[in-house]
């Protein structure tokens, strides 16, 4: 088992697309493979090592830790399949979008489309989430189809829009149109 810790080397002040981060198969990765993962920053393709200081060590579970994140960190946990992703700071839109398994914990708030089209897994948000939690994204008729999302703060508008199955728990308040066109699933506020 391995733990990977990613800390930005530079101030992230523009969109950082981390969609490809989910391609890391932790159990089969070494530091060299991890460093060469391609990501997009300011619409330019670069390597993970160009943006992040990468530390690896053995651990009891496979885990990726991301420190000092902000709202420019887009698509974190996109198509996440297994293992654990823990993020310290805020996150942008599409956190856990198309997630297929594993666990994501965010120690902060996130923007829109949290868990959109999620198929399996668990997402925990320690603060607030934006609009369209567990909903379908652009061009899709069905949103979240399974899994669990827990938000310890508030959530925005259109929570569970077109959700098929799953569980969404909110400890705070929810914006307008909660459960709009909900097909099935459970919402607890």
PDB file of C-alpha atoms in Angstrom:
ATOM      1  CA  UNK A   1       0.000   0.000   0.000  1.00  0.00           C
ATOM      2  CA  UNK A   2       1.177   3.519  -0.747  1.00  0.00           C
ATOM      3  CA  UNK A   3       0.342   7.083   0.292  1.00  0.00           C
ATOM      4  CA  UNK A   4       0.981   9.890  -2.182  1.00  0.00           C
ATOM      5  CA  UNK A   5       1.087  13.472  -0.928  1.00  0.00           C
ATOM      6  CA  UNK A   6       0.759  16.301  -3.467  1.00  0.00           C
ATOM      7  CA  UNK A   7       1.549  19.894  -2.454  1.00  0.00           C
ATOM      8  CA  UNK A   8       1.543  22.723  -5.025  1.00  0.00           C
ATOM      9  CA  UNK A   9       4.987  24.199  -5.758  1.00  0.00           C
ATOM     10  CA  UNK A  10       3.441  27.348  -7.212  1.00  0.00           C
ATOM     11  CA  UNK A  11       0.399  29.497  -6.484  1.00  0.00           C
ATOM     12  CA  UNK A  12      -2.526  28.072  -8.475  1.00  0.00           C
ATOM     13  CA  UNK A  13      -4.274  31.148  -9.884  1.00  0.00           C
ATOM     14  CA  UNK A  14      -5.934  29.723 -12.981  1.00  0.00           C
ATOM     15  CA  UNK A  15      -7.832  26.554 -13.906  1.00  0.00           C
ATOM     16  CA  UNK A  16      -5.946  23.369 -13.046  1.00  0.00           C
ATOM     17  CA  UNK A  17      -7.644  20.392 -14.718  1.00  0.00           C
ATOM     18  CA  UNK A  18      -6.872  17.260 -12.688  1.00  0.00           C
ATOM     19  CA  UNK A  19      -9.080  14.902 -14.703  1.00  0.00           C
ATOM     20  CA  UNK A  20      -6.129  12.615 -15.539  1.00  0.00           C
ATOM     21  CA  UNK A  21      -5.153  12.188 -11.866  1.00  0.00           C
ATOM     22  CA  UNK A  22      -7.660   9.345 -11.652  1.00  0.00           C
ATOM     23  CA  UNK A  23      -5.586   7.355 -14.144  1.00  0.00           C
ATOM     24  CA  UNK A  24      -3.069   6.617 -11.396  1.00  0.00           C
ATOM     25  CA  UNK A  25      -3.464   3.015 -10.347  1.00  0.00           C
ATOM     26  CA  UNK A  26      -1.805   3.418  -6.967  1.00  0.00           C
ATOM     27  CA  UNK A  27      -0.999  -0.230  -6.396  1.00  0.00           C
ATOM     28  CA  UNK A  28       0.895  -0.431  -9.702  1.00  0.00           C
ATOM     29  CA  UNK A  29       2.474   3.042  -9.657  1.00  0.00           C
ATOM     30  CA  UNK A  30       5.921   4.163  -8.717  1.00  0.00           C
ATOM     31  CA  UNK A  31       7.072   7.734  -8.167  1.00  0.00           C
ATOM     32  CA  UNK A  32       8.346   8.082 -11.730  1.00  0.00           C
ATOM     33  CA  UNK A  33       4.966   7.077 -13.208  1.00  0.00           C
ATOM     34  CA  UNK A  34       3.138   9.412 -10.837  1.00  0.00           C
ATOM     35  CA  UNK A  35       5.399  12.360 -11.714  1.00  0.00           C
ATOM     36  CA  UNK A  36       4.726  11.859 -15.432  1.00  0.00           C
ATOM     37  CA  UNK A  37       0.914  12.058 -15.211  1.00  0.00           C
ATOM     38  CA  UNK A  38      -0.233  14.760 -17.630  1.00  0.00           C
ATOM     39  CA  UNK A  39      -2.479  17.550 -16.357  1.00  0.00           C
ATOM     40  CA  UNK A  40      -3.636  20.889 -17.776  1.00  0.00           C
ATOM     41  CA  UNK A  41      -2.752  24.207 -16.184  1.00  0.00           C
ATOM     42  CA  UNK A  42      -3.703  27.483 -17.863  1.00  0.00           C
ATOM     43  CA  UNK A  43      -4.835  25.394 -20.869  1.00  0.00           C
ATOM     44  CA  UNK A  44      -1.339  23.973 -21.351  1.00  0.00           C
ATOM     45  CA  UNK A  45      -0.436  20.325 -20.886  1.00  0.00           C
ATOM     46  CA  UNK A  46       2.243  19.762 -18.264  1.00  0.00           C
ATOM     47  CA  UNK A  47       3.363  17.010 -15.910  1.00  0.00           C
ATOM     48  CA  UNK A  48       2.225  16.535 -12.330  1.00  0.00           C
ATOM     49  CA  UNK A  49       5.839  17.086 -11.194  1.00  0.00           C
ATOM     50  CA  UNK A  50       5.822  20.577 -12.779  1.00  0.00           C
ATOM     51  CA  UNK A  51       3.028  21.771 -10.492  1.00  0.00           C
ATOM     52  CA  UNK A  52       3.260  19.585  -7.374  1.00  0.00           C
ATOM     53  CA  UNK A  53       5.882  18.438  -4.903  1.00  0.00           C
ATOM     54  CA  UNK A  54       5.282  14.686  -4.745  1.00  0.00           C
ATOM     55  CA  UNK A  55       6.020  12.577  -1.676  1.00  0.00           C
ATOM     56  CA  UNK A  56       5.390   8.842  -1.456  1.00  0.00           C
ATOM     57  CA  UNK A  57       5.572   6.418   1.456  1.00  0.00           C
ATOM     58  CA  UNK A  58       4.085   3.118   2.532  1.00  0.00           C
ATOM     59  CA  UNK A  59       0.712   3.199   4.251  1.00  0.00           C
ATOM     60  CA  UNK A  60      -2.004   0.876   5.531  1.00  0.00           C
ATOM     61  CA  UNK A  61      -4.348   1.889   2.656  1.00  0.00           C
ATOM     62  CA  UNK A  62      -3.868   3.309  -0.840  1.00  0.00           C
ATOM     63  CA  UNK A  63      -4.387   7.043  -0.491  1.00  0.00           C
ATOM     64  CA  UNK A  64      -3.709  10.319  -2.291  1.00  0.00           C
ATOM     65  CA  UNK A  65      -3.500  13.480  -0.161  1.00  0.00           C
ATOM     66  CA  UNK A  66      -3.718  16.900  -1.802  1.00  0.00           C
ATOM     67  CA  UNK A  67      -2.702  19.930   0.260  1.00  0.00           C
ATOM     68  CA  UNK A  68      -3.428  23.642  -0.290  1.00  0.00           C
ATOM     69  CA  UNK A  69      -6.153  23.200  -2.919  1.00  0.00           C
ATOM     70  CA  UNK A  70      -8.455  26.011  -4.034  1.00  0.00           C
ATOM     71  CA  UNK A  71     -11.418  26.656  -6.352  1.00  0.00           C
ATOM     72  CA  UNK A  72      -9.171  26.414  -9.430  1.00  0.00           C
ATOM     73  CA  UNK A  73      -8.677  22.653  -8.816  1.00  0.00           C
ATOM     74  CA  UNK A  74     -11.198  21.286 -11.355  1.00  0.00           C
ATOM     75  CA  UNK A  75     -12.280  17.668 -11.986  1.00  0.00           C
ATOM     76  CA  UNK A  76     -10.682  16.206  -8.853  1.00  0.00           C
ATOM     77  CA  UNK A  77     -11.678  12.557  -8.497  1.00  0.00           C
ATOM     78  CA  UNK A  78     -13.113  12.417 -12.015  1.00  0.00           C
ATOM     79  CA  UNK A  79     -13.943   8.744 -12.774  1.00  0.00           C
ATOM     80  CA  UNK A  80     -12.382   7.798  -9.417  1.00  0.00           C
ATOM     81  CA  UNK A  81     -12.521   3.991  -9.146  1.00  0.00           C
ATOM     82  CA  UNK A  82     -10.944   2.862  -5.893  1.00  0.00           C
ATOM     83  CA  UNK A  83      -8.639   3.939  -3.098  1.00  0.00           C
ATOM     84  CA  UNK A  84      -8.940   7.114  -1.049  1.00  0.00           C
ATOM     85  CA  UNK A  85      -8.539  10.758  -2.098  1.00  0.00           C
ATOM     86  CA  UNK A  86      -8.299  13.314   0.707  1.00  0.00           C
ATOM     87  CA  UNK A  87      -8.156  17.022  -0.147  1.00  0.00           C
ATOM     88  CA  UNK A  88      -7.236  19.833   2.266  1.00  0.00           C
ATOM     89  CA  UNK A  89      -8.642  23.141   1.057  1.00  0.00           C
ATOM     90  CA  UNK A  90     -11.418  23.951  -1.424  1.00  0.00           C
ATOM     91  CA  UNK A  91     -12.147  22.416  -4.812  1.00  0.00           C
ATOM     92  CA  UNK A  92     -13.653  23.645  -8.049  1.00  0.00           C
ATOM     93  CA  UNK A  93     -16.420  22.074 -10.090  1.00  0.00           C
ATOM     94  CA  UNK A  94     -16.954  18.408 -10.990  1.00  0.00           C
ATOM     95  CA  UNK A  95     -15.433  16.924  -7.821  1.00  0.00           C
ATOM     96  CA  UNK A  96     -16.139  13.176  -7.983  1.00  0.00           C
ATOM     97  CA  UNK A  97     -17.930  13.440 -11.328  1.00  0.00           C
ATOM     98  CA  UNK A  98     -18.526  10.013 -12.910  1.00  0.00           C
ATOM     99  CA  UNK A  99     -17.073   8.410  -9.773  1.00  0.00           C
ATOM    100  CA  UNK A 100     -17.108   4.591  -9.874  1.00  0.00           C
ATOM    101  CA  UNK A 101     -15.903   3.661  -6.385  1.00  0.00           C
ATOM    102  CA  UNK A 102     -13.556   4.536  -3.556  1.00  0.00           C
ATOM    103  CA  UNK A 103     -13.778   7.461  -1.182  1.00  0.00           C
ATOM    104  CA  UNK A 104     -13.217  11.224  -1.489  1.00  0.00           C
ATOM    105  CA  UNK A 105     -12.974  13.527   1.534  1.00  0.00           C
ATOM    106  CA  UNK A 106     -12.811  17.301   1.053  1.00  0.00           C
ATOM    107  CA  UNK A 107     -11.832  19.415   4.084  1.00  0.00           C
ATOM    108  CA  UNK A 108     -13.359  22.545   2.591  1.00  0.00           C
ATOM    109  CA  UNK A 109     -16.065  23.659   0.137  1.00  0.00           C
ATOM    110  CA  UNK A 110     -16.552  22.890  -3.547  1.00  0.00           C
ATOM    111  CA  UNK A 111     -18.230  24.528  -6.496  1.00  0.00           C
ATOM    112  CA  UNK A 112     -20.834  22.996  -8.840  1.00  0.00           C
ATOM    113  CA  UNK A 113     -21.618  19.463 -10.091  1.00  0.00           C
ATOM    114  CA  UNK A 114     -20.292  17.557  -7.061  1.00  0.00           C
ATOM    115  CA  UNK A 115     -20.794  13.832  -7.749  1.00  0.00           C
ATOM    116  CA  UNK A 116     -22.524  14.427 -11.070  1.00  0.00           C
ATOM    117  CA  UNK A 117     -23.252  11.115 -12.833  1.00  0.00           C
ATOM    118  CA  UNK A 118     -21.724   9.288  -9.842  1.00  0.00           C
ATOM    119  CA  UNK A 119     -22.087   5.484 -10.104  1.00  0.00           C
ATOM    120  CA  UNK A 120     -20.614   4.214  -6.816  1.00  0.00           C
ATOM    121  CA  UNK A 121     -18.430   5.303  -3.889  1.00  0.00           C
ATOM    122  CA  UNK A 122     -18.594   7.854  -1.106  1.00  0.00           C
ATOM    123  CA  UNK A 123     -17.942  11.608  -1.047  1.00  0.00           C
ATOM    124  CA  UNK A 124     -17.687  13.610   2.193  1.00  0.00           C
ATOM    125  CA  UNK A 125     -17.638  17.430   2.101  1.00  0.00           C
ATOM    126  CA  UNK A 126     -16.760  19.090   5.418  1.00  0.00           C
ATOM    127  CA  UNK A 127     -18.163  22.526   4.434  1.00  0.00           C
ATOM    128  CA  UNK A 128     -20.470  23.676   1.588  1.00  0.00           C
ATOM    129  CA  UNK A 129     -21.236  22.515  -1.958  1.00  0.00           C
ATOM    130  CA  UNK A 130     -22.494  24.507  -4.933  1.00  0.00           C
ATOM    131  CA  UNK A 131     -25.298  23.775  -7.384  1.00  0.00           C
ATOM    132  CA  UNK A 132     -26.247  20.471  -9.063  1.00  0.00           C
ATOM    133  CA  UNK A 133     -24.976  18.043  -6.377  1.00  0.00           C
ATOM    134  CA  UNK A 134     -25.560  14.443  -7.542  1.00  0.00           C
ATOM    135  CA  UNK A 135     -27.173  15.726 -10.720  1.00  0.00           C
ATOM    136  CA  UNK A 136     -26.735  15.009 -14.389  1.00  0.00           C
ATOM    137  CA  UNK A 137     -24.189  17.144 -16.189  1.00  0.00           C
ATOM    138  CA  UNK A 138     -24.533  18.682 -19.640  1.00  0.00           C
ATOM    139  CA  UNK A 139     -26.154  16.375 -22.183  1.00  0.00           C
ATOM    140  CA  UNK A 140     -26.972  13.529 -19.775  1.00  0.00           C
ATOM    141  CA  UNK A 141     -30.517  12.570 -18.866  1.00  0.00           C
ATOM    142  CA  UNK A 142     -29.641  10.679 -15.668  1.00  0.00           C
ATOM    143  CA  UNK A 143     -27.621  11.968 -12.720  1.00  0.00           C
ATOM    144  CA  UNK A 144     -26.193   9.998  -9.821  1.00  0.00           C
ATOM    145  CA  UNK A 145     -27.070   6.274 -10.055  1.00  0.00           C
ATOM    146  CA  UNK A 146     -25.575   4.986  -6.790  1.00  0.00           C
ATOM    147  CA  UNK A 147     -23.237   5.929  -3.945  1.00  0.00           C
ATOM    148  CA  UNK A 148     -23.360   8.286  -0.994  1.00  0.00           C
ATOM    149  CA  UNK A 149     -22.690  12.030  -0.678  1.00  0.00           C
ATOM    150  CA  UNK A 150     -22.482  13.696   2.758  1.00  0.00           C
ATOM    151  CA  UNK A 151     -22.260  17.493   3.055  1.00  0.00           C
ATOM    152  CA  UNK A 152     -21.671  18.971   6.512  1.00  0.00           C
ATOM    153  CA  UNK A 153     -22.638  22.494   5.408  1.00  0.00           C
ATOM    154  CA  UNK A 154     -25.086  23.891   2.860  1.00  0.00           C
ATOM    155  CA  UNK A 155     -25.802  22.878  -0.733  1.00  0.00           C
ATOM    156  CA  UNK A 156     -26.936  25.041  -3.637  1.00  0.00           C
ATOM    157  CA  UNK A 157     -29.758  24.791  -6.155  1.00  0.00           C
ATOM    158  CA  UNK A 158     -30.918  21.749  -8.146  1.00  0.00           C
ATOM    159  CA  UNK A 159     -29.587  19.173  -5.688  1.00  0.00           C
ATOM    160  CA  UNK A 160     -30.247  15.632  -7.051  1.00  0.00           C
ATOM    161  CA  UNK A 161     -31.517  16.925 -10.403  1.00  0.00           C
ATOM    162  CA  UNK A 162     -32.417  13.775 -12.408  1.00  0.00           C
ATOM    163  CA  UNK A 163     -30.856  11.520  -9.746  1.00  0.00           C
ATOM    164  CA  UNK A 164     -31.619   7.804 -10.360  1.00  0.00           C
ATOM    165  CA  UNK A 165     -30.435   6.143  -7.093  1.00  0.00           C
ATOM    166  CA  UNK A 166     -28.135   6.856  -4.174  1.00  0.00           C
ATOM    167  CA  UNK A 167     -28.093   8.772  -0.917  1.00  0.00           C
ATOM    168  CA  UNK A 168     -27.402  12.479  -0.365  1.00  0.00           C
ATOM    169  CA  UNK A 169     -27.257  13.812   3.209  1.00  0.00           C
ATOM    170  CA  UNK A 170     -27.051  17.554   3.961  1.00  0.00           C
ATOM    171  CA  UNK A 171     -26.529  18.847   7.503  1.00  0.00           C
ATOM    172  CA  UNK A 172     -27.229  22.455   6.508  1.00  0.00           C
ATOM    173  CA  UNK A 173     -29.686  24.097   4.131  1.00  0.00           C
ATOM    174  CA  UNK A 174     -30.430  23.412   0.473  1.00  0.00           C
ATOM    175  CA  UNK A 175     -31.191  25.960  -2.264  1.00  0.00           C
ATOM    176  CA  UNK A 176     -34.108  25.980  -4.674  1.00  0.00           C
ATOM    177  CA  UNK A 177     -35.430  23.067  -6.747  1.00  0.00           C
ATOM    178  CA  UNK A 178     -34.103  20.285  -4.512  1.00  0.00           C
ATOM    179  CA  UNK A 179     -35.004  16.913  -6.042  1.00  0.00           C
ATOM    180  CA  UNK A 180     -36.201  18.469  -9.284  1.00  0.00           C
ATOM    181  CA  UNK A 181     -37.020  15.650 -11.756  1.00  0.00           C
ATOM    182  CA  UNK A 182     -35.742  13.128  -9.186  1.00  0.00           C
ATOM    183  CA  UNK A 183     -36.268   9.588 -10.504  1.00  0.00           C
ATOM    184  CA  UNK A 184     -35.302   7.617  -7.368  1.00  0.00           C
ATOM    185  CA  UNK A 185     -32.947   7.832  -4.404  1.00  0.00           C
ATOM    186  CA  UNK A 186     -32.866   9.346  -0.942  1.00  0.00           C
ATOM    187  CA  UNK A 187     -32.247  12.944   0.156  1.00  0.00           C
ATOM    188  CA  UNK A 188     -31.894  13.776   3.863  1.00  0.00           C
ATOM    189  CA  UNK A 189     -31.712  17.436   4.919  1.00  0.00           C
TER     190      UNK A 189
END
